[in-house]
GROMACS .gro file of C-alpha atoms in nm:
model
  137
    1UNK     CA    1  -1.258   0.292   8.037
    2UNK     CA    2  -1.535   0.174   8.243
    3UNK     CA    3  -1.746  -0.147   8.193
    4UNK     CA    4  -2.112  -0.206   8.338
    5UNK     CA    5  -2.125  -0.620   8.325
    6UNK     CA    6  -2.394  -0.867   8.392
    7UNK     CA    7  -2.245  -1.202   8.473
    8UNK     CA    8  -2.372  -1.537   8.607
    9UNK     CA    9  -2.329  -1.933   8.529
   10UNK     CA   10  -2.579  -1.910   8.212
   11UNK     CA   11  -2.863  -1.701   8.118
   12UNK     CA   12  -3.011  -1.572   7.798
   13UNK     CA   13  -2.815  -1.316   7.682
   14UNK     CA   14  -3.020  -1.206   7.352
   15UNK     CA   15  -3.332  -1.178   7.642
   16UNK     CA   16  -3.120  -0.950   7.836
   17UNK     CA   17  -3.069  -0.731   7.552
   18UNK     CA   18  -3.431  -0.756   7.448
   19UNK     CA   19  -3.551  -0.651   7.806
   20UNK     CA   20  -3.299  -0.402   7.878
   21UNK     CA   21  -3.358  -0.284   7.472
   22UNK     CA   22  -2.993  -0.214   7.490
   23UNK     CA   23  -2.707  -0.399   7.273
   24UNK     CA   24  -2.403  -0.500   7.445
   25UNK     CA   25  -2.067  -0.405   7.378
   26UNK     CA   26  -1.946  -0.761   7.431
   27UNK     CA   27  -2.148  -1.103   7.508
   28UNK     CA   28  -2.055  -1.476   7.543
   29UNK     CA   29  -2.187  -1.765   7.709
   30UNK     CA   30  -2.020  -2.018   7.938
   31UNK     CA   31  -1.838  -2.286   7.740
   32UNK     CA   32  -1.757  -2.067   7.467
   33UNK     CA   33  -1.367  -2.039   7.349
   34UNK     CA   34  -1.220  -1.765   7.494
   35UNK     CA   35  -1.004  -1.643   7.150
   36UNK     CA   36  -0.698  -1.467   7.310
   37UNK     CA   37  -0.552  -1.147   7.034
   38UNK     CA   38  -0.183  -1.340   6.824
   39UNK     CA   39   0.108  -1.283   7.013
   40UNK     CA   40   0.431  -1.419   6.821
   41UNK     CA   41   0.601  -1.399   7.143
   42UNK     CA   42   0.350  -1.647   7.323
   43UNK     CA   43   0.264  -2.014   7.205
   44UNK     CA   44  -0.055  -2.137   7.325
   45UNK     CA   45  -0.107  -2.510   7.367
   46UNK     CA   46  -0.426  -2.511   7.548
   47UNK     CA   47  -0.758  -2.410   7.455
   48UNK     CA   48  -0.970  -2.220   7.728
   49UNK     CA   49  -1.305  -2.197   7.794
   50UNK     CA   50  -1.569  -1.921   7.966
   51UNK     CA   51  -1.638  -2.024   8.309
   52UNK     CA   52  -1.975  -1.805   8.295
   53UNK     CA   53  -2.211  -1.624   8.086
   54UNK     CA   54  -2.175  -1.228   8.063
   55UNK     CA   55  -2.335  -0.924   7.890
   56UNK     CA   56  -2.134  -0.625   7.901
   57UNK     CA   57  -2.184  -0.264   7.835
   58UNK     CA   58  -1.836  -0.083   7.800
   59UNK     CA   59  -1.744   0.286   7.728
   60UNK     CA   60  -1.418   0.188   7.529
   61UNK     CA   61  -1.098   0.318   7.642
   62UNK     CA   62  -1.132   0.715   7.639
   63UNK     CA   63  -0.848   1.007   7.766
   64UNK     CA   64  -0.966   1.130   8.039
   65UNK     CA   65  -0.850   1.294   8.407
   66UNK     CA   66  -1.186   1.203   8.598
   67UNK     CA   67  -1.326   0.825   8.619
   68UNK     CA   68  -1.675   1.003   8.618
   69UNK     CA   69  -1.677   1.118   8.280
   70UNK     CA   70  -1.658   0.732   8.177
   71UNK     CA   71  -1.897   0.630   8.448
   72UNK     CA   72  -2.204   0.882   8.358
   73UNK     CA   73  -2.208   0.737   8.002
   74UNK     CA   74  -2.250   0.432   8.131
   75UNK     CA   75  -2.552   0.570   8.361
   76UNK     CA   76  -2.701   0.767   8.113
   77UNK     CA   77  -2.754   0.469   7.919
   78UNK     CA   78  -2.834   0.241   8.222
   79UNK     CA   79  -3.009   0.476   8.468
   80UNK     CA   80  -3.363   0.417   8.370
   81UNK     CA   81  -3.303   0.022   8.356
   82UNK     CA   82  -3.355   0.000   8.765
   83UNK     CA   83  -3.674  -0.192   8.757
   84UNK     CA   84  -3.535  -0.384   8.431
   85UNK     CA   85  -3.236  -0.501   8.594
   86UNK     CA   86  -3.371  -0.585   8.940
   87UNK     CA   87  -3.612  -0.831   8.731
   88UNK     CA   88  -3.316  -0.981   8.537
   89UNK     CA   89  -3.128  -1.050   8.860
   90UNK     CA   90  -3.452  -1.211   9.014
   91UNK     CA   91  -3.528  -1.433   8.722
   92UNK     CA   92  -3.182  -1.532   8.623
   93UNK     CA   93  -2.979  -1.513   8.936
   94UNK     CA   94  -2.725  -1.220   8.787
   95UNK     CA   95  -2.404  -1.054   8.924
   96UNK     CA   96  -2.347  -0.695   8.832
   97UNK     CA   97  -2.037  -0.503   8.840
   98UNK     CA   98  -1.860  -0.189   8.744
   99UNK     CA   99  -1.580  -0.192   8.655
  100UNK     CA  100  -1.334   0.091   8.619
  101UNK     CA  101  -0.994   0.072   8.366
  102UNK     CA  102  -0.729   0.346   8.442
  103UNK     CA  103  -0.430   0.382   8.254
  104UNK     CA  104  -0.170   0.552   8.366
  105UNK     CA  105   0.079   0.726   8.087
  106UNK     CA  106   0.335   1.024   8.170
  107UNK     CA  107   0.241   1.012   8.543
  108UNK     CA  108  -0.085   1.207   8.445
  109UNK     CA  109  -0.351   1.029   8.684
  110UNK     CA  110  -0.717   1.130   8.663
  111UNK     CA  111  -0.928   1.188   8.984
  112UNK     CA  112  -1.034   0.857   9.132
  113UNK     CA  113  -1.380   0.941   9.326
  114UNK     CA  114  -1.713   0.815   9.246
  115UNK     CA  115  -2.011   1.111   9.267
  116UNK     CA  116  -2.301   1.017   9.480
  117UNK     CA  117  -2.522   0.982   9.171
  118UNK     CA  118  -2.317   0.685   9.088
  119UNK     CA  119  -2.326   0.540   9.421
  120UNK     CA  120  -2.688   0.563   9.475
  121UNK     CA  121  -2.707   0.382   9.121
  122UNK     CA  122  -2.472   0.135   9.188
  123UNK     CA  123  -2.648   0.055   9.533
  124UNK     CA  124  -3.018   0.045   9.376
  125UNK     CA  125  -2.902  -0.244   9.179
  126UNK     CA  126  -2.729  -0.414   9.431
  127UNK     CA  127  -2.351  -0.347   9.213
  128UNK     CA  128  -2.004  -0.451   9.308
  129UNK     CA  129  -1.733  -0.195   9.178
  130UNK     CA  130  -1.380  -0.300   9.074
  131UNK     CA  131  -1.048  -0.068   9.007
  132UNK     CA  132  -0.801  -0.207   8.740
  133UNK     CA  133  -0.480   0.079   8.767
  134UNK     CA  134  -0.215  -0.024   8.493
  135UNK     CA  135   0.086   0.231   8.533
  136UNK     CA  136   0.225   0.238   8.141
  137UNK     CA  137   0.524   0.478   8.174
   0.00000   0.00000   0.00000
């Protein structure tokens, strides 16, 4: 899976969806109750809260041996958004970040590069990029 997300202390996400005419896969706003999936085998006694506001575009969990496949989804959506984003970040003092999910099941790894159009991309818009590797048997 990979995961394009805009993140920052608060800022209107609805306007960020309006601007960037795209609908995120996931949104909340700081303060909000982060609801955690039941686990029988964990009691919770605390409630917790977002620290910050984020608007994320994901590509959902997908098999796959190259990282790329996942990433030029995400830039074929996001691609022609340059001028878009770069105003969001100005006006409401935005993080961005992509980040990349790789499970790792039978010992079949995928190939872990990132192609120059997603670098130059990722640059332009002034991203961070993030690994995750979870090795599940």
């Amino acid at each position: 899976m990979a995961y394009f997300s805009i993140s920052g202390d608060s800022f209107p996400v609805n306007e960020v969806s309006k601007l960037l005419c795209i609908e995120p896969t996931e949104s909340y706003n700081k303060g909000d109750v982060i609801v955690r999936p039941k686990n029988e085998n964990i009691i919770n006694t605390t409630v917790k809260y977002r620290k910050e506001t984020a608007w994320i575009l994901s590509s959902g969990y997908q098999e796959s041996y190259d990282i790329n496949d996942q990433l030029g989804l995400l830039l074929d959506t996001l691609e022609s958004k340059i001028i878009e984003l770069k105003r969001i970040q100005t006006d409401y003092k935005v993080s961005y970040k992509f980040e990349i999910v790789i499970n790792i099941e039978n010992n079949q790894k995928p190939a872990i590069y990132l192609e120059r159009r997603f670098i130059s991309y990722a640059h332009s818009i002034n991203a961070d990029v993030d690994f995750d590797l979870y090795i599940l048997s």
